[in-house]
Amino acid sequence: MVRRRNRGEAKVDVNLTPLLDIVLQLITFFMMLVHFGTKIEGASAGIRLPVAPAALPGSELALDRMVVTIDARGALVVGEEAVQGRMADAWWAEQAQRRRDGLETLGGPGAELPTLVIIRADKDASYGAVRKALVSAQERGFAHFTLVVLRSLR
Amino acid sequence: MDRTPRRKQGIPEDVPFPVTPMLDMAFQLLAFFILTFQAPTRETRIDLYLPTTPIALPGSSPGQAKPRPNLPAETVLETDLMVRAEANDRGVLKALTLNGADVPDAEALGLRLRRYASVLDGKPLRVYLVADDRLRYEEAARLIGACSSAGVAAIRLADAGDRRSPQQGRP
């Protein structure tokens, strides 16, 4: 007959040093990757951005920004609708008027609106459609634009 | 009589070091950096400044019998370059020229523009981009991007059928 000795409660010592070491490694990893810079806003769902070489942007994104999406057919995407022609012109006029009204309280806008227009255009859109959008915007007083492209992998 | 207790000579006791609060703070920091983590993106941008100058406005409204003003191009032979891009019906770049000389692709265009810029000795280099409206935006963005990365001071965008420069801008 075997008698089992009552060994009692065994004290378990958890060695926390390796755990702490791994956690600090992870913290260091994420610290190296943290980037508090300005992200280019706007979603590109349904839009395939072109791949193009680009110089480093010279300035941070301005506070007053407006994102404009142009789909593969060259139509301006407003909300969930795609507008072209006169409706697109009317949209640009409305956006410009809103900003001018807002700037009235600050002493009035100059000839140019300070708004930065961020253009996300599909790579298959025609150059003519994008150029016409730029012309429409320019006629309404927008002068600052930025084209969002994808950096080449090489 | 000296009643001060004598200290025992011997091995010092283990000093307990509580690691738990330190681990707790480490987890807090880790959570902060995980929540503020932004995945790297390939998105970048090409800045354009298109001033609203009179030359930038289009011609007279349709229906009004006003002849289009034939605005003389303000070109300076030394620092202004003309880039022409022709496209086929599918929007693919068919021909690319820089001041009349053939250029194989956007990368070669960028290299040539860089050489021009280095020769100009600090003078601003301006480029007229005359492109077919049928050209795919990706091809046009590559050309504009090549100009931008070559250090071009100003780009004028125009379509192939318009002799004037409806837009003038700098990257």
mmCIF file of C-alpha atoms in Angstrom:
data_model
loop_
_atom_site.group_PDB
_atom_site.id
_atom_site.type_symbol
_atom_site.label_atom_id
_atom_site.label_comp_id
_atom_site.label_asym_id
_atom_site.label_seq_id
_atom_site.Cartn_x
_atom_site.Cartn_y
_atom_site.Cartn_z
ATOM 1 C CA MET A 1 0.000 0.000 0.000
ATOM 2 C CA VAL A 2 1.484 3.214 -1.125
ATOM 3 C CA ARG A 3 0.944 6.179 0.945
ATOM 4 C CA ARG A 4 0.977 9.472 -0.812
ATOM 5 C CA ARG A 5 2.733 12.134 1.004
ATOM 6 C CA ASN A 6 0.839 15.312 1.348
ATOM 7 C CA ARG A 7 3.159 17.612 -0.373
ATOM 8 C CA GLY A 8 1.085 20.677 0.335
ATOM 9 C CA GLU A 9 0.780 23.629 -1.948
ATOM 10 C CA ALA A 10 3.795 24.051 -4.148
ATOM 11 C CA LYS A 11 4.880 27.614 -4.512
ATOM 12 C CA VAL A 12 5.126 28.597 -8.180
ATOM 13 C CA ASP A 13 7.510 31.379 -9.012
ATOM 14 C CA VAL A 14 6.721 32.967 -12.368
ATOM 15 C CA ASN A 15 9.799 34.458 -13.837
ATOM 16 C CA LEU A 16 8.611 37.837 -15.137
ATOM 17 C CA THR A 17 11.943 38.968 -16.518
ATOM 18 C CA PRO A 18 11.647 37.351 -19.963
ATOM 19 C CA LEU A 19 8.069 38.585 -20.230
ATOM 20 C CA LEU A 20 9.166 42.108 -19.433
ATOM 21 C CA ASP A 21 11.997 41.773 -21.902
ATOM 22 C CA ILE A 22 9.648 40.780 -24.743
ATOM 23 C CA VAL A 23 7.210 43.539 -23.864
ATOM 24 C CA LEU A 24 9.995 46.126 -23.984
ATOM 25 C CA GLN A 25 11.112 44.724 -27.347
ATOM 26 C CA LEU A 26 7.575 45.205 -28.669
ATOM 27 C CA ILE A 27 7.419 48.730 -27.286
ATOM 28 C CA THR A 28 10.703 49.564 -28.993
ATOM 29 C CA PHE A 29 9.407 48.100 -32.246
ATOM 30 C CA PHE A 30 6.247 50.184 -32.225
ATOM 31 C CA MET A 31 8.135 53.274 -31.109
ATOM 32 C CA MET A 32 10.355 52.985 -34.156
ATOM 33 C CA LEU A 33 7.306 52.819 -36.390
ATOM 34 C CA VAL A 34 5.271 55.573 -34.822
ATOM 35 C CA HIS A 35 4.556 58.434 -37.151
ATOM 36 C CA PHE A 36 2.648 61.410 -35.925
ATOM 37 C CA GLY A 37 2.638 63.128 -39.298
ATOM 38 C CA THR A 38 -0.385 64.060 -41.288
ATOM 39 C CA LYS A 39 -1.995 61.229 -43.141
ATOM 40 C CA ILE A 40 -3.351 62.021 -46.583
ATOM 41 C CA GLU A 41 -7.041 61.820 -45.882
ATOM 42 C CA GLY A 42 -9.805 60.473 -47.982
ATOM 43 C CA ALA A 43 -10.675 56.905 -48.771
ATOM 44 C CA SER A 44 -9.723 55.291 -51.999
ATOM 45 C CA ALA A 45 -12.356 52.596 -51.948
ATOM 46 C CA GLY A 46 -13.178 51.806 -55.541
ATOM 47 C CA ILE A 47 -10.411 54.061 -56.814
ATOM 48 C CA ARG A 48 -7.085 52.700 -57.964
ATOM 49 C CA LEU A 49 -4.435 55.332 -57.523
ATOM 50 C CA PRO A 50 -1.749 55.713 -60.178
ATOM 51 C CA VAL A 51 1.857 54.810 -59.495
ATOM 52 C CA ALA A 52 4.051 57.784 -60.173
ATOM 53 C CA PRO A 53 7.386 59.157 -59.046
ATOM 54 C CA ALA A 54 6.993 62.151 -56.821
ATOM 55 C CA ALA A 55 9.317 64.538 -55.113
ATOM 56 C CA LEU A 56 9.020 64.808 -51.372
ATOM 57 C CA PRO A 57 6.121 67.146 -50.620
ATOM 58 C CA GLY A 58 7.431 70.542 -49.704
ATOM 59 C CA SER A 59 4.935 71.383 -47.020
ATOM 60 C CA GLU A 60 2.616 69.834 -44.513
ATOM 61 C CA LEU A 61 -1.007 69.570 -45.484
ATOM 62 C CA ALA A 62 -2.922 72.756 -44.794
ATOM 63 C CA LEU A 63 -5.693 72.809 -42.222
ATOM 64 C CA ASP A 64 -8.405 73.616 -44.746
ATOM 65 C CA ARG A 65 -8.538 70.576 -46.992
ATOM 66 C CA MET A 66 -11.063 69.209 -49.390
ATOM 67 C CA VAL A 67 -10.884 65.718 -50.808
ATOM 68 C CA VAL A 68 -12.118 65.177 -54.345
ATOM 69 C CA THR A 69 -12.466 61.750 -55.890
ATOM 70 C CA ILE A 70 -12.522 61.107 -59.623
ATOM 71 C CA ASP A 71 -13.536 57.654 -60.778
ATOM 72 C CA ALA A 72 -12.356 55.669 -63.761
ATOM 73 C CA ARG A 73 -14.926 57.301 -66.042
ATOM 74 C CA GLY A 74 -13.648 60.739 -65.134
ATOM 75 C CA ALA A 75 -16.729 61.643 -63.116
ATOM 76 C CA LEU A 76 -16.533 63.518 -59.849
ATOM 77 C CA VAL A 77 -17.686 61.331 -56.975
ATOM 78 C CA VAL A 78 -19.852 63.381 -54.618
ATOM 79 C CA GLY A 79 -21.096 61.276 -51.756
ATOM 80 C CA GLU A 80 -22.260 58.176 -53.546
ATOM 81 C CA GLU A 81 -23.105 59.871 -56.815
ATOM 82 C CA ALA A 82 -20.923 60.447 -59.794
ATOM 83 C CA VAL A 83 -21.430 63.868 -61.376
ATOM 84 C CA GLN A 84 -20.108 65.301 -64.595
ATOM 85 C CA GLY A 85 -20.431 68.378 -66.747
ATOM 86 C CA ARG A 86 -22.664 71.133 -65.406
ATOM 87 C CA MET A 87 -23.442 69.314 -62.169
ATOM 88 C CA ALA A 88 -19.734 69.063 -61.455
ATOM 89 C CA ASP A 89 -19.311 72.782 -62.200
ATOM 90 C CA ALA A 90 -22.214 73.552 -59.883
ATOM 91 C CA TRP A 91 -20.625 71.457 -57.159
ATOM 92 C CA TRP A 92 -17.323 73.313 -57.466
ATOM 93 C CA ALA A 93 -19.178 76.636 -57.349
ATOM 94 C CA GLU A 94 -21.051 75.545 -54.216
ATOM 95 C CA GLN A 95 -17.869 74.437 -52.474
ATOM 96 C CA ALA A 96 -16.101 77.673 -53.353
ATOM 97 C CA GLN A 97 -19.054 79.765 -52.163
ATOM 98 C CA ARG A 98 -19.192 77.945 -48.865
ATOM 99 C CA ARG A 99 -15.556 78.672 -48.234
ATOM 100 C CA ARG A 100 -15.878 82.287 -49.264
ATOM 101 C CA ASP A 101 -18.827 82.693 -46.901
ATOM 102 C CA GLY A 102 -16.790 81.180 -44.121
ATOM 103 C CA LEU A 103 -13.810 83.391 -44.839
ATOM 104 C CA GLU A 104 -15.992 86.529 -44.886
ATOM 105 C CA THR A 105 -16.027 86.473 -41.118
ATOM 106 C CA LEU A 106 -12.230 86.474 -41.081
ATOM 107 C CA GLY A 107 -11.855 89.544 -43.210
ATOM 108 C CA GLY A 108 -12.753 88.155 -46.586
ATOM 109 C CA PRO A 109 -10.891 85.818 -48.915
ATOM 110 C CA GLY A 110 -8.486 87.097 -51.507
ATOM 111 C CA ALA A 111 -8.657 86.201 -55.163
ATOM 112 C CA GLU A 112 -7.509 82.695 -54.311
ATOM 113 C CA LEU A 113 -9.016 80.388 -51.755
ATOM 114 C CA PRO A 114 -6.502 78.922 -49.315
ATOM 115 C CA THR A 115 -8.208 75.526 -49.436
ATOM 116 C CA LEU A 116 -6.014 72.619 -50.416
ATOM 117 C CA VAL A 117 -7.835 70.354 -52.844
ATOM 118 C CA ILE A 118 -6.692 66.761 -52.485
ATOM 119 C CA ILE A 119 -7.414 64.891 -55.702
ATOM 120 C CA ARG A 120 -7.740 61.136 -55.640
ATOM 121 C CA ALA A 121 -8.244 60.081 -59.232
ATOM 122 C CA ASP A 122 -8.463 56.585 -60.619
ATOM 123 C CA LYS A 123 -5.474 55.647 -62.731
ATOM 124 C CA ASP A 124 -7.747 54.749 -65.647
ATOM 125 C CA ALA A 125 -9.449 58.142 -65.702
ATOM 126 C CA SER A 126 -8.481 60.275 -68.663
ATOM 127 C CA TYR A 127 -6.028 63.132 -68.315
ATOM 128 C CA GLY A 128 -8.655 65.343 -69.948
ATOM 129 C CA ALA A 129 -11.190 64.655 -67.206
ATOM 130 C CA VAL A 130 -8.710 65.462 -64.458
ATOM 131 C CA ARG A 131 -7.514 68.554 -66.285
ATOM 132 C CA LYS A 132 -11.105 69.769 -66.713
ATOM 133 C CA ALA A 133 -11.735 69.229 -63.021
ATOM 134 C CA LEU A 134 -8.654 71.314 -62.270
ATOM 135 C CA VAL A 135 -9.866 74.027 -64.649
ATOM 136 C CA SER A 136 -13.328 74.071 -63.041
ATOM 137 C CA ALA A 137 -11.782 74.364 -59.611
ATOM 138 C CA GLN A 138 -9.359 77.021 -60.750
ATOM 139 C CA GLU A 139 -12.166 79.101 -62.266
ATOM 140 C CA ARG A 140 -13.886 79.107 -58.874
ATOM 141 C CA GLY A 141 -10.812 80.310 -57.051
ATOM 142 C CA PHE A 142 -9.102 77.147 -55.882
ATOM 143 C CA ALA A 143 -5.387 77.373 -56.522
ATOM 144 C CA HIS A 144 -3.747 74.778 -54.295
ATOM 145 C CA PHE A 145 -3.947 71.172 -55.355
ATOM 146 C CA THR A 146 -2.295 67.949 -54.470
ATOM 147 C CA LEU A 147 -2.506 64.765 -56.511
ATOM 148 C CA VAL A 148 -2.417 61.585 -54.458
ATOM 149 C CA VAL A 149 -0.345 58.872 -56.119
ATOM 150 C CA LEU A 150 1.281 55.647 -55.045
ATOM 151 C CA ARG A 151 5.014 55.521 -54.617
ATOM 152 C CA SER A 152 6.760 53.181 -56.980
ATOM 153 C CA LEU A 153 8.049 50.014 -55.350
ATOM 154 C CA ARG A 154 11.490 50.265 -56.905
ATOM 155 C CA MET B 1 25.981 49.074 29.952
ATOM 156 C CA ASP B 2 25.726 49.252 26.282
ATOM 157 C CA ARG B 3 22.228 48.194 25.224
ATOM 158 C CA THR B 4 22.491 48.966 21.527
ATOM 159 C CA PRO B 5 21.670 45.827 19.631
ATOM 160 C CA ARG B 6 24.332 44.472 17.535
ATOM 161 C CA ARG B 7 23.617 43.881 13.937
ATOM 162 C CA LYS B 8 23.847 40.358 12.916
ATOM 163 C CA GLN B 9 26.670 39.720 10.562
ATOM 164 C CA GLY B 10 25.560 37.455 7.837
ATOM 165 C CA ILE B 11 24.085 37.138 4.411
ATOM 166 C CA PRO B 12 21.717 40.055 3.666
ATOM 167 C CA GLU B 13 18.121 39.146 3.094
ATOM 168 C CA ASP B 14 16.688 39.106 -0.392
ATOM 169 C CA VAL B 15 15.371 42.511 -1.409
ATOM 170 C CA PRO B 16 12.016 42.007 -3.004
ATOM 171 C CA PHE B 17 11.707 43.871 -6.290
ATOM 172 C CA PRO B 18 8.086 44.166 -7.434
ATOM 173 C CA VAL B 19 8.093 43.695 -11.167
ATOM 174 C CA THR B 20 4.322 43.792 -11.487
ATOM 175 C CA PRO B 21 3.879 47.600 -11.573
ATOM 176 C CA MET B 22 6.705 47.892 -14.058
ATOM 177 C CA LEU B 23 5.082 45.279 -16.259
ATOM 178 C CA ASP B 24 1.789 47.078 -15.908
ATOM 179 C CA MET B 25 3.300 50.356 -17.125
ATOM 180 C CA ALA B 26 5.040 48.533 -19.937
ATOM 181 C CA PHE B 27 1.694 47.115 -21.081
ATOM 182 C CA GLN B 28 0.167 50.583 -20.913
ATOM 183 C CA LEU B 29 2.896 51.943 -23.172
ATOM 184 C CA LEU B 30 2.535 49.015 -25.517
ATOM 185 C CA ALA B 31 -1.212 49.581 -25.772
ATOM 186 C CA PHE B 32 -0.605 53.268 -26.539
ATOM 187 C CA PHE B 33 1.817 52.533 -29.352
ATOM 188 C CA ILE B 34 -0.374 49.796 -30.776
ATOM 189 C CA LEU B 35 -3.383 52.103 -30.853
ATOM 190 C CA THR B 36 -1.423 54.918 -32.481
ATOM 191 C CA PHE B 37 0.229 52.602 -34.984
ATOM 192 C CA GLN B 38 -0.382 53.510 -38.625
ATOM 193 C CA ALA B 39 0.458 50.955 -41.234
ATOM 194 C CA PRO B 40 3.005 52.326 -43.711
ATOM 195 C CA THR B 41 1.385 53.364 -46.921
ATOM 196 C CA ARG B 42 2.705 53.863 -50.403
ATOM 197 C CA GLU B 43 0.593 56.958 -50.807
ATOM 198 C CA THR B 44 2.469 60.119 -51.543
ATOM 199 C CA ARG B 45 1.450 63.318 -53.218
ATOM 200 C CA ILE B 46 2.393 65.754 -55.909
ATOM 201 C CA ASP B 47 1.689 69.325 -54.890
ATOM 202 C CA LEU B 48 0.502 71.708 -57.567
ATOM 203 C CA TYR B 49 -0.073 75.412 -57.335
ATOM 204 C CA LEU B 50 -2.345 76.675 -60.090
ATOM 205 C CA PRO B 51 -2.775 80.409 -59.595
ATOM 206 C CA THR B 52 -6.016 81.959 -60.767
ATOM 207 C CA THR B 53 -4.457 84.341 -63.242
ATOM 208 C CA PRO B 54 -6.424 85.706 -66.217
ATOM 209 C CA ILE B 55 -4.415 83.538 -68.576
ATOM 210 C CA ALA B 56 -5.810 80.552 -66.747
ATOM 211 C CA LEU B 57 -9.454 81.308 -67.638
ATOM 212 C CA PRO B 58 -11.017 79.637 -70.670
ATOM 213 C CA GLY B 59 -12.322 81.454 -73.704
ATOM 214 C CA SER B 60 -15.667 83.226 -74.049
ATOM 215 C CA SER B 61 -18.921 81.436 -73.247
ATOM 216 C CA PRO B 62 -20.517 79.508 -76.075
ATOM 217 C CA GLY B 63 -23.079 81.564 -77.975
ATOM 218 C CA GLN B 64 -21.141 84.772 -77.766
ATOM 219 C CA ALA B 65 -19.447 85.667 -80.981
ATOM 220 C CA LYS B 66 -16.193 86.719 -79.453
ATOM 221 C CA PRO B 67 -13.042 85.551 -81.028
ATOM 222 C CA ARG B 68 -10.717 83.755 -78.723
ATOM 223 C CA PRO B 69 -7.875 86.001 -77.771
ATOM 224 C CA ASN B 70 -4.684 84.763 -79.220
ATOM 225 C CA LEU B 71 -2.581 85.176 -76.173
ATOM 226 C CA PRO B 72 1.077 85.094 -76.929
ATOM 227 C CA ALA B 73 2.865 82.415 -75.073
ATOM 228 C CA GLU B 74 5.255 83.927 -72.615
ATOM 229 C CA THR B 75 8.058 81.592 -73.283
ATOM 230 C CA VAL B 76 11.631 82.047 -72.446
ATOM 231 C CA LEU B 77 13.648 79.877 -74.736
ATOM 232 C CA GLU B 78 16.315 79.318 -72.150
ATOM 233 C CA THR B 79 14.243 78.014 -69.273
ATOM 234 C CA ASP B 80 10.947 76.863 -70.793
ATOM 235 C CA LEU B 81 10.606 73.386 -72.136
ATOM 236 C CA MET B 82 7.737 71.859 -74.064
ATOM 237 C CA VAL B 83 6.722 68.317 -73.271
ATOM 238 C CA ARG B 84 4.264 66.794 -75.727
ATOM 239 C CA ALA B 85 2.483 63.567 -74.982
ATOM 240 C CA GLU B 86 0.370 61.793 -77.561
ATOM 241 C CA ALA B 87 -1.957 58.949 -76.763
ATOM 242 C CA ASN B 88 -3.710 56.305 -78.784
ATOM 243 C CA ASP B 89 -7.427 55.553 -78.564
ATOM 244 C CA ARG B 90 -6.906 53.397 -75.488
ATOM 245 C CA GLY B 91 -5.169 56.189 -73.632
ATOM 246 C CA VAL B 92 -1.747 54.591 -73.747
ATOM 247 C CA LEU B 93 1.195 56.907 -74.242
ATOM 248 C CA LYS B 94 2.197 56.679 -77.877
ATOM 249 C CA ALA B 95 4.824 59.361 -78.232
ATOM 250 C CA LEU B 96 6.640 61.632 -75.859
ATOM 251 C CA THR B 97 8.858 64.524 -76.890
ATOM 252 C CA LEU B 98 10.848 67.113 -75.029
ATOM 253 C CA ASN B 99 11.363 70.232 -77.117
ATOM 254 C CA GLY B 100 10.876 68.131 -80.200
ATOM 255 C CA ALA B 101 13.327 65.407 -79.233
ATOM 256 C CA ASP B 102 11.893 61.941 -78.672
ATOM 257 C CA VAL B 103 11.943 60.624 -75.139
ATOM 258 C CA PRO B 104 11.276 56.913 -74.471
ATOM 259 C CA ASP B 105 9.410 57.175 -71.179
ATOM 260 C CA ALA B 106 8.695 59.257 -68.084
ATOM 261 C CA GLU B 107 11.843 58.087 -66.347
ATOM 262 C CA ALA B 108 14.045 59.261 -69.207
ATOM 263 C CA LEU B 109 12.102 62.529 -69.219
ATOM 264 C CA GLY B 110 12.919 62.998 -65.549
ATOM 265 C CA LEU B 111 16.618 62.363 -66.182
ATOM 266 C CA ARG B 112 16.738 64.867 -69.030
ATOM 267 C CA LEU B 113 14.901 67.477 -67.015
ATOM 268 C CA ARG B 114 17.367 67.003 -64.172
ATOM 269 C CA ARG B 115 20.222 67.592 -66.596
ATOM 270 C CA TYR B 116 18.547 70.741 -67.853
ATOM 271 C CA ALA B 117 17.990 71.948 -64.312
ATOM 272 C CA SER B 118 21.644 71.379 -63.409
ATOM 273 C CA VAL B 119 22.790 73.330 -66.481
ATOM 274 C CA LEU B 120 20.507 76.294 -65.787
ATOM 275 C CA ASP B 121 22.588 77.311 -62.819
ATOM 276 C CA GLY B 122 19.784 78.118 -60.419
ATOM 277 C CA LYS B 123 17.323 79.622 -62.886
ATOM 278 C CA PRO B 124 13.801 78.241 -62.508
ATOM 279 C CA LEU B 125 12.947 75.594 -65.062
ATOM 280 C CA ARG B 126 9.414 75.722 -66.473
ATOM 281 C CA VAL B 127 7.685 73.010 -68.407
ATOM 282 C CA TYR B 128 4.692 73.198 -70.738
ATOM 283 C CA LEU B 129 2.925 69.874 -70.656
ATOM 284 C CA VAL B 130 0.806 69.506 -73.770
ATOM 285 C CA ALA B 131 -0.948 66.176 -73.541
ATOM 286 C CA ASP B 132 -3.723 64.439 -75.380
ATOM 287 C CA ASP B 133 -6.918 64.485 -73.331
ATOM 288 C CA ARG B 134 -7.317 60.779 -74.077
ATOM 289 C CA LEU B 135 -4.119 60.005 -72.216
ATOM 290 C CA ARG B 136 -4.675 57.882 -69.137
ATOM 291 C CA TYR B 137 -4.352 59.780 -65.893
ATOM 292 C CA GLU B 138 -1.732 57.348 -64.630
ATOM 293 C CA GLU B 139 0.552 58.178 -67.562
ATOM 294 C CA ALA B 140 -0.052 61.895 -67.067
ATOM 295 C CA ALA B 141 0.602 61.589 -63.324
ATOM 296 C CA ARG B 142 3.918 59.871 -64.127
ATOM 297 C CA LEU B 143 4.896 62.745 -66.394
ATOM 298 C CA ILE B 144 3.894 65.350 -63.818
ATOM 299 C CA GLY B 145 5.655 63.352 -61.131
ATOM 300 C CA ALA B 146 8.797 63.105 -63.256
ATOM 301 C CA CYS B 147 8.769 66.894 -63.678
ATOM 302 C CA SER B 148 8.178 67.352 -59.962
ATOM 303 C CA SER B 149 10.991 65.040 -58.907
ATOM 304 C CA ALA B 150 13.365 66.654 -61.432
ATOM 305 C CA GLY B 151 12.946 69.997 -59.663
ATOM 306 C CA VAL B 152 10.825 71.800 -62.232
ATOM 307 C CA ALA B 153 9.704 75.139 -60.812
ATOM 308 C CA ALA B 154 6.451 75.467 -62.784
ATOM 309 C CA ILE B 155 4.304 73.247 -64.969
ATOM 310 C CA ARG B 156 1.705 74.524 -67.399
ATOM 311 C CA LEU B 157 -0.975 72.002 -68.219
ATOM 312 C CA ALA B 158 -2.695 72.137 -71.583
ATOM 313 C CA ASP B 159 -4.490 69.783 -73.908
ATOM 314 C CA ALA B 160 -3.154 69.069 -77.342
ATOM 315 C CA GLY B 161 -5.864 71.037 -79.110
ATOM 316 C CA ASP B 162 -5.380 74.277 -77.230
ATOM 317 C CA ARG B 163 -2.487 76.447 -78.224
ATOM 318 C CA ARG B 164 -2.955 78.563 -75.144
ATOM 319 C CA SER B 165 -2.005 77.434 -71.688
ATOM 320 C CA PRO B 166 -5.235 77.280 -69.689
ATOM 321 C CA GLN B 167 -3.401 76.495 -66.526
ATOM 322 C CA GLN B 168 -0.149 77.467 -65.126
ATOM 323 C CA GLY B 169 1.208 76.038 -62.043
ATOM 324 C CA ARG B 170 4.181 74.881 -60.149
ATOM 325 C CA PRO B 171 4.705 71.625 -58.391
#
